Amino acid sequence: MKSITIKGSERESVGKAATRAARNAGMVPCVLYGGEQPVHFIAEDKAFKNLVYTPNVHTVVIDLESGKTFNAILQDIQFDPVSDKILHIDFYQLHDDKEITMEVPVKVVGNSKGVMAGGVLRLNQRKLKVRALPANLPDFIEADITELEMGNKLYITKLPQDGYKLLQPDNTVIAQVRISRAAMKAAQEAAKAAKPAKGKKK
C-alpha cells in the first residue's frame, strides 16, 4: 500500500488552551495509539490534504522533529460541524508482525456483458474491510465484472484474496447488473410483437 509522510512535532502541552492555540495557528492536534504509550503531536492542516480528501487509502509515516518516525494508519478523524475543518486525528501504529484491519476501496475492471446489452451496473460495495500484515495491505480490491450478464450479481467469494482476508460474509454482493427501463420496455415490445393477433393462427 502506498504511503504518505506527515511531518509534525510532539506536543509539550495537551490542555484545552494549547489545543485551541494550535488550531488557531493552522495546526491539527493528533494522537498516535498502538505503541507503549500514546504520542501527542501536531501537524499542519495542509499536510493531510492527500490523506483525508481522497477516495484512496494510504498508510502514514509520521516524521517528528525529534527524529522519531512511526508507521501508522488513520483511525479516526473529527471535523468541525460548521466549517468542516479538521479538529483532531487519531492514528494507530503499525507493527510488521501484527495484522491490521482497515477499509480498502473496490476498483471495478472489465466490460460487463450485461451492461453492453443495455443493463445498468450498480456498485453495492465501494469499500471492503480487509485484514492483513502491513506489508500485504492492498491499495484496492479488484472486482472483475466481465462475466456479469443482465440480472447477475458478483459476490465477494469471486474476489481475489492474495495475502489478505476479506471480512464480509460470503453472501455480500459487490456489484450487480440491473435491467434498465429501456431494455425492459424493448423486451416487453418484442414479446407483444411475437404474440399472434386474436382470431389468427400462428
PDB file of C-alpha atoms in Angstrom:
ATOM      1  CA  MET A   1       0.000   0.000   0.000  1.00  0.00           C
ATOM      2  CA  LYS A   2       1.212   3.494  -0.853  1.00  0.00           C
ATOM      3  CA  SER A   3       2.382   5.693   1.995  1.00  0.00           C
ATOM      4  CA  ILE A   4       2.144   9.411   2.804  1.00  0.00           C
ATOM      5  CA  THR A   5       4.600  11.230   5.087  1.00  0.00           C
ATOM      6  CA  ILE A   6       3.207  13.601   7.702  1.00  0.00           C
ATOM      7  CA  LYS A   7       5.764  15.916   9.309  1.00  0.00           C
ATOM      8  CA  GLY A   8       4.920  17.108  12.803  1.00  0.00           C
ATOM      9  CA  SER A   9       6.212  17.981  16.241  1.00  0.00           C
ATOM     10  CA  GLU A  10       5.457  16.479  19.621  1.00  0.00           C
ATOM     11  CA  ARG A  11       3.153  18.443  21.888  1.00  0.00           C
ATOM     12  CA  GLU A  12       4.517  19.566  25.223  1.00  0.00           C
ATOM     13  CA  SER A  13       1.068  20.563  26.477  1.00  0.00           C
ATOM     14  CA  VAL A  14      -2.225  18.861  25.636  1.00  0.00           C
ATOM     15  CA  GLY A  15      -4.576  21.132  27.554  1.00  0.00           C
ATOM     16  CA  LYS A  16      -7.563  22.949  26.052  1.00  0.00           C
ATOM     17  CA  ALA A  17      -5.743  26.268  25.806  1.00  0.00           C
ATOM     18  CA  ALA A  18      -2.754  24.727  23.983  1.00  0.00           C
ATOM     19  CA  THR A  19      -5.099  22.786  21.667  1.00  0.00           C
ATOM     20  CA  ARG A  20      -7.042  25.946  20.811  1.00  0.00           C
ATOM     21  CA  ALA A  21      -3.811  27.849  20.147  1.00  0.00           C
ATOM     22  CA  ALA A  22      -2.560  25.075  17.862  1.00  0.00           C
ATOM     23  CA  ARG A  23      -5.770  25.123  15.816  1.00  0.00           C
ATOM     24  CA  ASN A  24      -5.687  28.916  15.542  1.00  0.00           C
ATOM     25  CA  ALA A  25      -2.153  28.581  14.135  1.00  0.00           C
ATOM     26  CA  GLY A  26      -3.369  26.230  11.383  1.00  0.00           C
ATOM     27  CA  MET A  27      -2.191  23.075  13.111  1.00  0.00           C
ATOM     28  CA  VAL A  28      -4.106  19.840  13.743  1.00  0.00           C
ATOM     29  CA  PRO A  29      -3.760  18.086  17.137  1.00  0.00           C
ATOM     30  CA  CYS A  30      -3.115  14.339  16.686  1.00  0.00           C
ATOM     31  CA  VAL A  31      -2.614  11.266  18.836  1.00  0.00           C
ATOM     32  CA  LEU A  32      -0.811   8.076  17.863  1.00  0.00           C
ATOM     33  CA  TYR A  33      -2.015   4.926  19.618  1.00  0.00           C
ATOM     34  CA  GLY A  34      -0.801   1.337  19.453  1.00  0.00           C
ATOM     35  CA  GLY A  35       2.655   1.807  20.979  1.00  0.00           C
ATOM     36  CA  GLU A  36       3.876   1.549  24.552  1.00  0.00           C
ATOM     37  CA  GLN A  37       2.166   4.876  25.255  1.00  0.00           C
ATOM     38  CA  PRO A  38       0.192   7.437  23.216  1.00  0.00           C
ATOM     39  CA  VAL A  39       2.204  10.015  21.275  1.00  0.00           C
ATOM     40  CA  HIS A  40       0.683  13.513  21.094  1.00  0.00           C
ATOM     41  CA  PHE A  41       1.784  15.697  18.201  1.00  0.00           C
ATOM     42  CA  ILE A  42       0.652  18.469  15.875  1.00  0.00           C
ATOM     43  CA  ALA A  43       0.980  18.874  12.096  1.00  0.00           C
ATOM     44  CA  GLU A  44      -0.037  21.499   9.566  1.00  0.00           C
ATOM     45  CA  ASP A  45      -3.618  21.291   8.332  1.00  0.00           C
ATOM     46  CA  LYS A  46      -2.491  21.206   4.683  1.00  0.00           C
ATOM     47  CA  ALA A  47      -0.323  18.129   5.356  1.00  0.00           C
ATOM     48  CA  PHE A  48      -3.482  15.985   5.493  1.00  0.00           C
ATOM     49  CA  LYS A  49      -4.902  17.061   2.118  1.00  0.00           C
ATOM     50  CA  ASN A  50      -3.795  13.929   0.230  1.00  0.00           C
ATOM     51  CA  LEU A  51      -4.681  11.644   3.126  1.00  0.00           C
ATOM     52  CA  VAL A  52      -8.178  12.808   4.048  1.00  0.00           C
ATOM     53  CA  TYR A  53      -9.716  14.355   0.923  1.00  0.00           C
ATOM     54  CA  THR A  54      -9.302  11.375  -1.401  1.00  0.00           C
ATOM     55  CA  PRO A  55     -11.167   8.110  -2.110  1.00  0.00           C
ATOM     56  CA  ASN A  56      -7.835   6.248  -1.936  1.00  0.00           C
ATOM     57  CA  VAL A  57      -6.334   4.838   1.253  1.00  0.00           C
ATOM     58  CA  HIS A  58      -2.744   5.101   2.419  1.00  0.00           C
ATOM     59  CA  THR A  59      -0.524   4.126   5.286  1.00  0.00           C
ATOM     60  CA  VAL A  60       1.228   7.025   7.002  1.00  0.00           C
ATOM     61  CA  VAL A  61       4.808   7.737   8.021  1.00  0.00           C
ATOM     62  CA  ILE A  62       4.709  10.132  10.965  1.00  0.00           C
ATOM     63  CA  ASP A  63       8.003  12.039  10.910  1.00  0.00           C
ATOM     64  CA  LEU A  64       8.526  14.115  14.066  1.00  0.00           C
ATOM     65  CA  GLU A  65      11.043  16.922  14.572  1.00  0.00           C
ATOM     66  CA  SER A  66      12.546  14.971  17.480  1.00  0.00           C
ATOM     67  CA  GLY A  67      13.800  12.388  14.973  1.00  0.00           C
ATOM     68  CA  LYS A  68      11.195   9.767  15.836  1.00  0.00           C
ATOM     69  CA  THR A  69       9.298   8.092  12.996  1.00  0.00           C
ATOM     70  CA  PHE A  70       6.276   5.803  13.139  1.00  0.00           C
ATOM     71  CA  ASN A  71       4.343   3.792  10.554  1.00  0.00           C
ATOM     72  CA  ALA A  72       0.617   4.148  11.100  1.00  0.00           C
ATOM     73  CA  ILE A  73      -2.878   4.271   9.638  1.00  0.00           C
ATOM     74  CA  LEU A  74      -5.597   6.847  10.146  1.00  0.00           C
ATOM     75  CA  GLN A  75      -8.004   5.510  12.766  1.00  0.00           C
ATOM     76  CA  ASP A  76     -10.438   8.357  13.454  1.00  0.00           C
ATOM     77  CA  ILE A  77     -10.958  11.958  12.405  1.00  0.00           C
ATOM     78  CA  GLN A  78     -13.124  14.760  13.785  1.00  0.00           C
ATOM     79  CA  PHE A  79     -14.419  17.665  11.692  1.00  0.00           C
ATOM     80  CA  ASP A  80     -15.959  20.970  12.729  1.00  0.00           C
ATOM     81  CA  PRO A  81     -19.716  20.570  12.008  1.00  0.00           C
ATOM     82  CA  VAL A  82     -19.950  24.119  10.626  1.00  0.00           C
ATOM     83  CA  SER A  83     -16.679  24.818   8.778  1.00  0.00           C
ATOM     84  CA  ASP A  84     -15.773  21.160   8.045  1.00  0.00           C
ATOM     85  CA  LYS A  85     -12.254  21.971   9.267  1.00  0.00           C
ATOM     86  CA  ILE A  86     -10.212  19.103  10.732  1.00  0.00           C
ATOM     87  CA  LEU A  87     -10.290  19.310  14.527  1.00  0.00           C
ATOM     88  CA  HIS A  88      -8.442  16.179  15.606  1.00  0.00           C
ATOM     89  CA  ILE A  89      -6.982  12.973  14.163  1.00  0.00           C
ATOM     90  CA  ASP A  90      -6.227   9.633  15.809  1.00  0.00           C
ATOM     91  CA  PHE A  91      -3.626   7.316  14.269  1.00  0.00           C
ATOM     92  CA  TYR A  92      -2.836   3.693  15.051  1.00  0.00           C
ATOM     93  CA  GLN A  93       0.750   2.471  14.936  1.00  0.00           C
ATOM     94  CA  LEU A  94       1.608  -0.383  12.588  1.00  0.00           C
ATOM     95  CA  HIS A  95       3.863  -3.285  13.538  1.00  0.00           C
ATOM     96  CA  ASP A  96       5.388  -5.507  10.857  1.00  0.00           C
ATOM     97  CA  ASP A  97       4.407  -8.717  12.664  1.00  0.00           C
ATOM     98  CA  LYS A  98       0.842  -7.728  13.645  1.00  0.00           C
ATOM     99  CA  GLU A  99      -2.177  -7.882  11.345  1.00  0.00           C
ATOM    100  CA  ILE A 100      -4.296  -4.768  10.945  1.00  0.00           C
ATOM    101  CA  THR A 101      -7.901  -4.249   9.842  1.00  0.00           C
ATOM    102  CA  MET A 102      -8.838  -1.378   7.542  1.00  0.00           C
ATOM    103  CA  GLU A 103     -11.230  -0.442   4.746  1.00  0.00           C
ATOM    104  CA  VAL A 104      -9.920  -0.596   1.180  1.00  0.00           C
ATOM    105  CA  PRO A 105     -11.697   0.787  -1.927  1.00  0.00           C
ATOM    106  CA  VAL A 106     -13.176  -1.503  -4.601  1.00  0.00           C
ATOM    107  CA  LYS A 107     -11.905  -0.982  -8.167  1.00  0.00           C
ATOM    108  CA  VAL A 108     -14.187  -2.230 -10.962  1.00  0.00           C
ATOM    109  CA  VAL A 109     -12.417  -3.710 -14.010  1.00  0.00           C
ATOM    110  CA  GLY A 110     -13.677  -5.265 -17.247  1.00  0.00           C
ATOM    111  CA  ASN A 111     -16.657  -4.637 -19.530  1.00  0.00           C
ATOM    112  CA  SER A 112     -19.814  -6.388 -18.362  1.00  0.00           C
ATOM    113  CA  LYS A 113     -21.720  -8.390 -20.969  1.00  0.00           C
ATOM    114  CA  GLY A 114     -24.959  -7.306 -19.312  1.00  0.00           C
ATOM    115  CA  VAL A 115     -24.063  -3.613 -19.463  1.00  0.00           C
ATOM    116  CA  MET A 116     -23.121  -3.910 -23.143  1.00  0.00           C
ATOM    117  CA  ALA A 117     -26.543  -5.499 -23.722  1.00  0.00           C
ATOM    118  CA  GLY A 118     -28.265  -2.478 -22.187  1.00  0.00           C
ATOM    119  CA  GLY A 119     -28.177  -3.221 -18.455  1.00  0.00           C
ATOM    120  CA  VAL A 120     -27.170  -0.831 -15.679  1.00  0.00           C
ATOM    121  CA  LEU A 121     -24.232  -1.567 -13.357  1.00  0.00           C
ATOM    122  CA  ARG A 122     -24.755  -0.957  -9.655  1.00  0.00           C
ATOM    123  CA  LEU A 123     -21.777  -0.988  -7.284  1.00  0.00           C
ATOM    124  CA  ASN A 124     -23.125  -2.195  -3.931  1.00  0.00           C
ATOM    125  CA  GLN A 125     -19.842  -2.030  -2.002  1.00  0.00           C
ATOM    126  CA  ARG A 126     -17.396   0.823  -2.571  1.00  0.00           C
ATOM    127  CA  LYS A 127     -15.087  -0.242   0.273  1.00  0.00           C
ATOM    128  CA  LEU A 128     -14.348  -3.580   1.925  1.00  0.00           C
ATOM    129  CA  LYS A 129     -12.773  -4.455   5.252  1.00  0.00           C
ATOM    130  CA  VAL A 130      -9.553  -6.415   4.926  1.00  0.00           C
ATOM    131  CA  ARG A 131      -7.217  -7.907   7.498  1.00  0.00           C
ATOM    132  CA  ALA A 132      -3.528  -8.384   6.741  1.00  0.00           C
ATOM    133  CA  LEU A 133       0.023  -7.717   7.796  1.00  0.00           C
ATOM    134  CA  PRO A 134       1.013  -4.122   6.913  1.00  0.00           C
ATOM    135  CA  ALA A 135       3.231  -5.311   4.039  1.00  0.00           C
ATOM    136  CA  ASN A 136       0.279  -7.164   2.437  1.00  0.00           C
ATOM    137  CA  LEU A 137      -2.326  -4.385   2.589  1.00  0.00           C
ATOM    138  CA  PRO A 138      -3.625  -3.751  -0.963  1.00  0.00           C
ATOM    139  CA  ASP A 139      -4.211  -0.301  -2.474  1.00  0.00           C
ATOM    140  CA  PHE A 140      -7.592  -1.536  -3.724  1.00  0.00           C
ATOM    141  CA  ILE A 141      -9.668  -4.701  -4.221  1.00  0.00           C
ATOM    142  CA  GLU A 142     -10.158  -5.564  -7.904  1.00  0.00           C
ATOM    143  CA  ALA A 143     -13.690  -6.589  -8.921  1.00  0.00           C
ATOM    144  CA  ASP A 144     -13.865  -8.086 -12.422  1.00  0.00           C
ATOM    145  CA  ILE A 145     -17.374  -7.627 -13.861  1.00  0.00           C
ATOM    146  CA  THR A 146     -16.634  -9.047 -17.338  1.00  0.00           C
ATOM    147  CA  GLU A 147     -18.820 -12.145 -16.979  1.00  0.00           C
ATOM    148  CA  LEU A 148     -21.826 -10.402 -15.425  1.00  0.00           C
ATOM    149  CA  GLU A 149     -24.905 -10.913 -17.589  1.00  0.00           C
ATOM    150  CA  MET A 150     -28.166  -8.989 -17.257  1.00  0.00           C
ATOM    151  CA  GLY A 151     -29.571  -9.632 -13.782  1.00  0.00           C
ATOM    152  CA  ASN A 152     -26.368 -11.258 -12.462  1.00  0.00           C
ATOM    153  CA  LYS A 153     -24.594 -10.428  -9.182  1.00  0.00           C
ATOM    154  CA  LEU A 154     -20.912 -10.503  -8.265  1.00  0.00           C
ATOM    155  CA  TYR A 155     -20.380 -11.987  -4.809  1.00  0.00           C
ATOM    156  CA  ILE A 156     -17.417 -11.382  -2.531  1.00  0.00           C
ATOM    157  CA  THR A 157     -16.347 -15.018  -2.924  1.00  0.00           C
ATOM    158  CA  LYS A 158     -15.314 -14.212  -6.513  1.00  0.00           C
ATOM    159  CA  LEU A 159     -12.794 -11.559  -5.436  1.00  0.00           C
ATOM    160  CA  PRO A 160      -9.062 -12.234  -5.023  1.00  0.00           C
ATOM    161  CA  GLN A 161      -7.626 -12.679  -1.531  1.00  0.00           C
ATOM    162  CA  ASP A 162      -3.891 -12.633  -2.093  1.00  0.00           C
ATOM    163  CA  GLY A 163      -2.079 -12.151   1.216  1.00  0.00           C
ATOM    164  CA  TYR A 164      -5.098 -10.620   2.935  1.00  0.00           C
ATOM    165  CA  LYS A 165      -8.503 -11.720   4.196  1.00  0.00           C
ATOM    166  CA  LEU A 166     -11.852 -10.117   3.343  1.00  0.00           C
ATOM    167  CA  LEU A 167     -14.009  -9.839   6.467  1.00  0.00           C
ATOM    168  CA  GLN A 168     -17.507  -9.546   4.966  1.00  0.00           C
ATOM    169  CA  PRO A 169     -19.916 -12.552   4.802  1.00  0.00           C
ATOM    170  CA  ASP A 170     -19.753 -14.814   1.730  1.00  0.00           C
ATOM    171  CA  ASN A 171     -23.201 -13.642   0.558  1.00  0.00           C
ATOM    172  CA  THR A 172     -22.077  -9.986   0.290  1.00  0.00           C
ATOM    173  CA  VAL A 173     -22.955  -8.580  -3.149  1.00  0.00           C
ATOM    174  CA  ILE A 174     -20.203  -6.379  -4.593  1.00  0.00           C
ATOM    175  CA  ALA A 175     -21.900  -5.379  -7.859  1.00  0.00           C
ATOM    176  CA  GLN A 176     -24.889  -6.330  -9.994  1.00  0.00           C
ATOM    177  CA  VAL A 177     -26.249  -5.601 -13.463  1.00  0.00           C
ATOM    178  CA  ARG A 178     -29.855  -4.495 -13.406  1.00  0.00           C
ATOM    179  CA  ILE A 179     -32.209  -4.453 -16.360  1.00  0.00           C
ATOM    180  CA  SER A 180     -32.638  -0.861 -17.483  1.00  0.00           C
ATOM    181  CA  ARG A 181     -36.065   0.628 -18.195  1.00  0.00           C
ATOM    182  CA  ALA A 182     -35.184   0.899 -21.878  1.00  0.00           C
ATOM    183  CA  ALA A 183     -34.138  -2.758 -22.034  1.00  0.00           C
ATOM    184  CA  MET A 184     -37.271  -3.839 -20.146  1.00  0.00           C
ATOM    185  CA  LYS A 185     -39.520  -1.817 -22.472  1.00  0.00           C
ATOM    186  CA  ALA A 186     -37.789  -3.289 -25.533  1.00  0.00           C
ATOM    187  CA  ALA A 187     -38.293  -6.813 -24.165  1.00  0.00           C
ATOM    188  CA  GLN A 188     -41.998  -6.137 -23.498  1.00  0.00           C
ATOM    189  CA  GLU A 189     -42.490  -4.750 -27.012  1.00  0.00           C
ATOM    190  CA  ALA A 190     -40.680  -7.734 -28.513  1.00  0.00           C
ATOM    191  CA  ALA A 191     -42.886 -10.134 -26.528  1.00  0.00           C
ATOM    192  CA  LYS A 192     -46.021  -8.253 -27.595  1.00  0.00           C
ATOM    193  CA  ALA A 193     -44.962  -8.365 -31.263  1.00  0.00           C
ATOM    194  CA  ALA A 194     -44.371 -12.118 -31.027  1.00  0.00           C
ATOM    195  CA  LYS A 195     -47.946 -12.797 -29.880  1.00  0.00           C
ATOM    196  CA  PRO A 196     -50.379 -13.699 -32.685  1.00  0.00           C
ATOM    197  CA  ALA A 197     -53.335 -11.352 -33.246  1.00  0.00           C
ATOM    198  CA  LYS A 198     -56.715 -12.511 -31.849  1.00  0.00           C
ATOM    199  CA  GLY A 199     -58.509 -14.835 -34.171  1.00  0.00           C
ATOM    200  CA  LYS A 200     -55.419 -15.627 -36.211  1.00  0.00           C
ATOM    201  CA  LYS A 201     -53.293 -18.706 -36.108  1.00  0.00           C
ATOM    202  CA  LYS A 202     -49.510 -18.658 -35.889  1.00  0.00           C
TER     203      LYS A 202
END
